[in-house]
Each structure stands twice: as C-alpha cells, then as structure tokens.
CSV table of C-alpha atoms in Angstrom, one decimal:
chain,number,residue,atom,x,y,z
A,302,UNK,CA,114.6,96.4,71.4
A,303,UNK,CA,114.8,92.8,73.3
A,304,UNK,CA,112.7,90.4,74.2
A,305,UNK,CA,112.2,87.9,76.8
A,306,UNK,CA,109.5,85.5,77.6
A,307,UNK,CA,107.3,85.6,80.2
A,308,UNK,CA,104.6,83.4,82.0
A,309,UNK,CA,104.4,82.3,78.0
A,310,UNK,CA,104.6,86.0,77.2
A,311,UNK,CA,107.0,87.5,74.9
A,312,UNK,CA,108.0,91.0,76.3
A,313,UNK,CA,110.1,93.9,74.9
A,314,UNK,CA,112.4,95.6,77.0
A,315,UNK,CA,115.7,98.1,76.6
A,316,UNK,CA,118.6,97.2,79.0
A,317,UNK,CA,120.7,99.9,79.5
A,318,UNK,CA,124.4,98.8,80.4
A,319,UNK,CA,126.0,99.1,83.9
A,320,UNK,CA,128.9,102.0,83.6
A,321,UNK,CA,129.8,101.6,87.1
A,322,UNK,CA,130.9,98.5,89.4
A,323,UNK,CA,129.2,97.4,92.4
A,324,UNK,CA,125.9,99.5,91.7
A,325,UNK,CA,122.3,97.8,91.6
A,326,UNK,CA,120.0,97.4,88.9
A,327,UNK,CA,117.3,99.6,88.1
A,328,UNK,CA,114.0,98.3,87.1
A,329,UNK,CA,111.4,100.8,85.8
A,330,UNK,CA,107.7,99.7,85.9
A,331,UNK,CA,105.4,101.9,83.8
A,332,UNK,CA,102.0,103.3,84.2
A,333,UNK,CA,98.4,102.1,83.4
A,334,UNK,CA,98.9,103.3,80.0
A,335,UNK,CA,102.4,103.1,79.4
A,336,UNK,CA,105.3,101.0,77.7
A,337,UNK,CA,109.1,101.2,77.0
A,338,UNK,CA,108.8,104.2,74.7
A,339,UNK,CA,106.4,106.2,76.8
A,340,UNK,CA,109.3,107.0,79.2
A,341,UNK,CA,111.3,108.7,76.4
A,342,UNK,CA,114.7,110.1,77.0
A,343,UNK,CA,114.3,109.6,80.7
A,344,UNK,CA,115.6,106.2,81.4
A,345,UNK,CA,118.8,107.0,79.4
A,346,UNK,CA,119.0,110.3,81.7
A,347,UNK,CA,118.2,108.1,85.2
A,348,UNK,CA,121.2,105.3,84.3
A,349,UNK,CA,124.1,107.9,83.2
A,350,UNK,CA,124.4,109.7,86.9
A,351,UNK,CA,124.9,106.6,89.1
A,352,UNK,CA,125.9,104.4,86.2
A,353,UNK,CA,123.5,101.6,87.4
A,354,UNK,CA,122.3,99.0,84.4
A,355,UNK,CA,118.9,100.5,84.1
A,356,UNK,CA,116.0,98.4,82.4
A,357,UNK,CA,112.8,99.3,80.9
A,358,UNK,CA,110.3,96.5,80.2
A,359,UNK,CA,106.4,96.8,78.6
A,360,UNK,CA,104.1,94.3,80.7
A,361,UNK,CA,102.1,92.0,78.7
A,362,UNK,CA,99.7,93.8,76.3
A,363,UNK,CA,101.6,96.9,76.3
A,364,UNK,CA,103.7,98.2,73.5
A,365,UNK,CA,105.6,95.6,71.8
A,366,UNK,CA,104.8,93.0,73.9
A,367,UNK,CA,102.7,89.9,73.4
A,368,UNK,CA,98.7,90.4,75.3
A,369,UNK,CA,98.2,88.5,78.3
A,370,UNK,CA,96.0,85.4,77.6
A,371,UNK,CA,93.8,85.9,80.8
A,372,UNK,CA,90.9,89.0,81.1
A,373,UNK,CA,91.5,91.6,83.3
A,374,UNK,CA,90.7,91.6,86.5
A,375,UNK,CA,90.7,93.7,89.9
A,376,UNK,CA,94.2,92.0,91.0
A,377,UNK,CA,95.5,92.8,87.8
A,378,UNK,CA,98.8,94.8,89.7
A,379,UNK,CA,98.7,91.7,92.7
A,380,UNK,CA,99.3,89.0,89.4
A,381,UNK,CA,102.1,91.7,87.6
A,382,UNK,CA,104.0,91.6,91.2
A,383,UNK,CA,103.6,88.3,92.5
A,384,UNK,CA,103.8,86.2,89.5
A,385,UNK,CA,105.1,88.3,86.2
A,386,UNK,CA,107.8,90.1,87.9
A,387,UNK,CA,109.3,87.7,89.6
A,388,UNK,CA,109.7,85.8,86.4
A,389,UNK,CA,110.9,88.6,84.7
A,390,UNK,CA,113.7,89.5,87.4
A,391,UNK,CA,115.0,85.8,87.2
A,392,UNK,CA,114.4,85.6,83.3
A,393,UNK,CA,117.1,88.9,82.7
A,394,UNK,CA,119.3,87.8,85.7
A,395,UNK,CA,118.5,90.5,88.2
A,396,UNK,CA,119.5,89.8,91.8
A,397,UNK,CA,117.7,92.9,94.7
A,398,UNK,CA,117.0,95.6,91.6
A,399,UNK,CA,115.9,99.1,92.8
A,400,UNK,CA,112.3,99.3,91.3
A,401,UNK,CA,111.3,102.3,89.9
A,402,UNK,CA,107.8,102.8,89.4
A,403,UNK,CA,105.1,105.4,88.3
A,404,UNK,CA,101.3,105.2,88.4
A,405,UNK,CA,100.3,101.3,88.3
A,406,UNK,CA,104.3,100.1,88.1
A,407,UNK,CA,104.1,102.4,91.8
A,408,UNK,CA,101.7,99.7,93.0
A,409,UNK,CA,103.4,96.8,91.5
A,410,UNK,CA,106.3,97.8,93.2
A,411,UNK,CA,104.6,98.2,96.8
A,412,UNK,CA,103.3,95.2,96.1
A,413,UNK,CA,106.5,93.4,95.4
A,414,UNK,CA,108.5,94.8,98.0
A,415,UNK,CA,105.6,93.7,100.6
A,416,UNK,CA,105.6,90.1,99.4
A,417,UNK,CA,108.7,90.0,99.1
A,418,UNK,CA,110.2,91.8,101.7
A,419,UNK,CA,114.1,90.9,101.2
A,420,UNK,CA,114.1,90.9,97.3
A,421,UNK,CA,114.6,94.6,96.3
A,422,UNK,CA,117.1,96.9,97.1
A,423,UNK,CA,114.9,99.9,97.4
A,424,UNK,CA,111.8,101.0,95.7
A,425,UNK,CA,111.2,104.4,94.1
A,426,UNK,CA,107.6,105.2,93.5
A,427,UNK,CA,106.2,108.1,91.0
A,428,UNK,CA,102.8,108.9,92.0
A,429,UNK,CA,101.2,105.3,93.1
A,430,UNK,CA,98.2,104.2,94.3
A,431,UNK,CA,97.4,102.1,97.2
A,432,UNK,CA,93.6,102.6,97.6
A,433,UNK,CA,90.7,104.4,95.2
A,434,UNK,CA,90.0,107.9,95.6
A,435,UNK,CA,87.0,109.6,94.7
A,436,UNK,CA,89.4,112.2,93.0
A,437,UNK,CA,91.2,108.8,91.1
A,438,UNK,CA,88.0,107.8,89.7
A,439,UNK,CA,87.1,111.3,88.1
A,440,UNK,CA,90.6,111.6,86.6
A,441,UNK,CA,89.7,108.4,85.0
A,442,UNK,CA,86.1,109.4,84.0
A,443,UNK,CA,87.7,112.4,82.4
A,444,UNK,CA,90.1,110.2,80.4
A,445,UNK,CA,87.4,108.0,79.1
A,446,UNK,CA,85.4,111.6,77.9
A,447,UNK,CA,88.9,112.6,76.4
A,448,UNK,CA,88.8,108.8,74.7
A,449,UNK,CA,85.8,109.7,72.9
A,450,UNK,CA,86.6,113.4,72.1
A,451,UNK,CA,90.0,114.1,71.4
A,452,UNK,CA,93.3,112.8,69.5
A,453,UNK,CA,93.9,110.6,72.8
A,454,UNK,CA,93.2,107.3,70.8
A,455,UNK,CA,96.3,108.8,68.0
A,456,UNK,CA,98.6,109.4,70.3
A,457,UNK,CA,98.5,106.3,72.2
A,458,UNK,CA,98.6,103.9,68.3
A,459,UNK,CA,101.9,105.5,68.5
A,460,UNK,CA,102.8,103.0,71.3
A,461,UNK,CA,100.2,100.5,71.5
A,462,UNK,CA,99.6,100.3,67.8
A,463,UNK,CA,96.1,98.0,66.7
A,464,UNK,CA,95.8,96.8,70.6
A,465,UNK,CA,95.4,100.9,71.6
A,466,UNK,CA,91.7,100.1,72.2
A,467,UNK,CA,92.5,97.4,74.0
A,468,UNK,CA,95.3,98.8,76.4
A,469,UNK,CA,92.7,102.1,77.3
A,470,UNK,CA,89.3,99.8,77.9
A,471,UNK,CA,91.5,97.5,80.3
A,472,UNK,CA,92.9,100.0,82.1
A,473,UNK,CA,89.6,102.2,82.3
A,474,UNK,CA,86.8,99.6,82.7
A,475,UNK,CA,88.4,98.4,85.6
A,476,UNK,CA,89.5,101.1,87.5
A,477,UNK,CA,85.8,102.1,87.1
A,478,UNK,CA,83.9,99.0,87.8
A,479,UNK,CA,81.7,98.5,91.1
A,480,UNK,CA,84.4,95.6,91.8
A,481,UNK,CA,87.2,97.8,91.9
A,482,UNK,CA,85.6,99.9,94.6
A,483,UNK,CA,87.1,98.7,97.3
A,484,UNK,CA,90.6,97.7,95.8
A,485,UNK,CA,93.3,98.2,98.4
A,486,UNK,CA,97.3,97.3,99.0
A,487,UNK,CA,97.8,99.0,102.2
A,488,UNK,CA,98.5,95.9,104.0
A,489,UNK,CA,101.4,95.1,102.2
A,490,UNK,CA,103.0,98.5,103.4
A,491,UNK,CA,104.0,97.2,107.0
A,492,UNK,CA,105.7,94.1,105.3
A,493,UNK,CA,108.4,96.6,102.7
A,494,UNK,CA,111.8,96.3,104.9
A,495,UNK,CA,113.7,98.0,102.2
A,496,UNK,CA,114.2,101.9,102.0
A,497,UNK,CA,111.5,103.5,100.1
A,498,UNK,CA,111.0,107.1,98.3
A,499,UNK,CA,108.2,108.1,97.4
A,500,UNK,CA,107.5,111.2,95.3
A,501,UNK,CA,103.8,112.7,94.1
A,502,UNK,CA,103.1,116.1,92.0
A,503,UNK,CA,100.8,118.7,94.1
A,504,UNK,CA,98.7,119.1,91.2
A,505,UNK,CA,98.2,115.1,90.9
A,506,UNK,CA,94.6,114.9,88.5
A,507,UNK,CA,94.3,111.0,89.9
A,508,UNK,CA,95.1,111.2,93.5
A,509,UNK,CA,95.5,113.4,96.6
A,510,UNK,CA,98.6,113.0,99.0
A,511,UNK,CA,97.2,110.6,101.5
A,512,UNK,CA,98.7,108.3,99.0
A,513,UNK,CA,102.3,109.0,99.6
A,514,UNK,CA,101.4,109.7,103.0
A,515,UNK,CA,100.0,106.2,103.8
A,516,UNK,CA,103.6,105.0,102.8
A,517,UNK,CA,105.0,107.2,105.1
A,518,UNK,CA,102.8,106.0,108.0
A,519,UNK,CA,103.1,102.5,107.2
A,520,UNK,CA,106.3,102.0,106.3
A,521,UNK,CA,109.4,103.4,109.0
A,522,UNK,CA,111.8,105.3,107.6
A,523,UNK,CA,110.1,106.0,104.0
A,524,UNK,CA,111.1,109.4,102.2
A,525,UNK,CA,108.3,111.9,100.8
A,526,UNK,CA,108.9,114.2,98.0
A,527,UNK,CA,106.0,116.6,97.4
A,528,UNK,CA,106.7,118.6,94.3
A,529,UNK,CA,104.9,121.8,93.3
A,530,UNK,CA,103.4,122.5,89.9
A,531,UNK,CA,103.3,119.0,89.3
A,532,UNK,CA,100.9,116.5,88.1
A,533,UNK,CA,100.7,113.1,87.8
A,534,UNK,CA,103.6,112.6,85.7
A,535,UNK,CA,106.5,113.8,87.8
A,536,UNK,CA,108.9,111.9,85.4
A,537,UNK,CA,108.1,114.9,83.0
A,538,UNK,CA,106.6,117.6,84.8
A,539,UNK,CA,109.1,118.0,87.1
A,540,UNK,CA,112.5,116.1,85.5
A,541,UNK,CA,115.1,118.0,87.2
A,542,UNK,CA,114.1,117.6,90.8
A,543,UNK,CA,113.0,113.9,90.0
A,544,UNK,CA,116.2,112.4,89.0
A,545,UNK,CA,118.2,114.5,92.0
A,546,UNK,CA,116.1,112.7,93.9
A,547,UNK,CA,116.2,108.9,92.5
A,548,UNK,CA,120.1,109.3,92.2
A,549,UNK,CA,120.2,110.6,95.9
A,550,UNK,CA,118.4,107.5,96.5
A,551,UNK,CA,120.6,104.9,94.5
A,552,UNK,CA,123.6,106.1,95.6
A,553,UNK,CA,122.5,105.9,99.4
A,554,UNK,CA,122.1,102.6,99.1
C-alpha cells in the first residue's frame, strides 16, 4: 500500500501500473462504507483488459487512511469532489482520469465532472445517488438494525479497524438526519460534458431507477446499464457484465 497526503490527510491508495500506451487513468471512488480493500480482486480484473494504470484510493477516515479533522456534514460528497479530489488527482499526477465510482464515490464523481466539466475523461458510475429516496432511507434504517443485531460491526474491523464505529455512524447519522432531507446534486448533471455510463442492479435495496434515469435525462448522450438480479453492488453481483461494460467504455474513449 501507498500513501499520499491530502488536504493535511494521509491517504492509502494501490496504483496499479499502465500496461498499455496512450490509455487514461482509472480512478475508482468507493462507497459510503468502503476502502481500497473492499473492492477486492476487482480493480486488478478492471486494469488488465484495457491496460489503463488503475488506482484505488480510501477517502479520509476510511481504511488506512488518516480521519478527516472536520465533522461530518450534509455536503460531505460536495467537499470529497470539489476540494479532496482535486488535490488527490494533482498529488498522484493524474491528468483527465476516467472516474469510476460506486454508491457515494458515484456522487463524488457527478459531482466532479459537473464542476468541473473538462477535467475527466469519462465517468463510470455503479449505483449513485443524486437525490434521497424514501426506499434509500429504509435501506439505511435496515443497516443501522443490522448494526445493532448482526456480525455487521466484525466484518467492517476487517477494513476500518478501531474507527469501524466511526466510519458506520458517519455514514448513517447523516444520511438519516432531518438535514439531509432534501440533499440533491441534480444540477450539476446539465454541467458533465464528458461521456458518462451509468450502471444500477434491478434489485438495488437503496434506490430505484430514477437515479440512473435522471443522468440520462440530464445529461445528452449518457449510457444506462440496467442489470437483472442485481443489487446495489453491481461490482460483485453482477462482475461479468460490469467490467464488459466499463472496458467497452474505456476503450471508446
């Protein structure tokens, strides 16, 4: 594992080596409760297809990486896309990286791409958000039940080790709280210039489709992928079909 600092955070990340010229970088952005080693074998699966350098970074407070001095707060994905990525992009020498990002790293990298509309090279989103859903906030109630009532707080110390608490009650508490009601990034859909694909499980526990479907409204040109027996971790529920897609993507670019 690396590290890099930023916005006076230390942060792990695994850089995966280019194999092939000329191809852009791929920059995966994890979930809510996610790090480097939640996405397992897949990164080393996405990179060997179109050869691209392919990295994997834990935001601040994740994983191996140093917490974020400030509280969390409803803009939490606005401050990770505006402020912390850019850093990180300029910190590891990345110049228009394909962003790749599931759950919360989906909304980062909406966010991102609208503020920053001639930055990326395309963005690749795994089941994102860009508004709250009655069916989002039950998911999450039912996570906070599974908290309380199941091995869920084990398996995460595997990642987040004595921050676990931490990590979940960030991530839940504000997803829940009466600010968070009316938390909402569709206006930075209009603003993405760059190609966009955008891929959500049928059986998603945390959203319906209108989420992929605003993208495809909002933003000309922007590929759906709709995948059967599938929840909200396409990544793993539906591996095979995911990385056809994302290296038809990269490799259209």
């Amino acid at each position: 594992m690396k590290y890099v600092t930023v916005a006076g955070c230390r942060l792990e990340y695994h850089d995966i080596p280019a194999t092939a010229e000329g191809r852009p970088a791929l920059l995966l952005l994890h979930e809510g409760l996610g790090c480097v080693a939640m996405w397992r074998h897949f990164p080393e699966t996405l990179a060997a297809a179109p050869g691209c350098r392919t990295i994997v970074s834990s935001r601040a407070g994740y994983g191996g990486s140093q917490p974020w001095p400030e509280p969390r707060r409803p803009d939490y994905m606005h401050r990770e896309a505006q402020r912390a990525l850019p850093e990180l992009l300029a910190a590891l020498g990345i110049e228009r990286p394909v962003l790749i990002g599931h759950s919360d790293g989906g909304s980062i990298a909406l966010i991102f791409a609208g503020s920053f509309p001639v930055a990326p090279r395309g963005i690749a989103v795994l089941a994102p958000h860009e508004f709250v859903e009655e069916v989002t906030l039950a998911g999450i109630r039912e996570a906070r039940t599974a908290w309380e009532t199941t091995e869920l707080p084990k398996k995460l110390a595997r990642y987040h080790h004595e921050r676990t608490e931490q990590v979940f009650r960030d991530w839940n508490d504000i997803w829940l709280s009466p600010a968070f009601l009316d938390w909402n990034i569709e206006e930075y859909l209009p603003r993405i210039t760059c190609p966009v694909l955008a891929i959500q499980g049928e059986d998603d526990e945390y959203a319906t489709m209108r989420q992929i479907e605003a993208i495809a409204e909002r933003v000309p040109g922007a590929r759906l992928l709709k995948l059967a027996a599938c929840g909200h971790t396409p990544q793993r529920d539906q591996e095979a079909a995911v990385l056809a897609a994302l290296s038809e993507f990269v490799a259209g670019l």
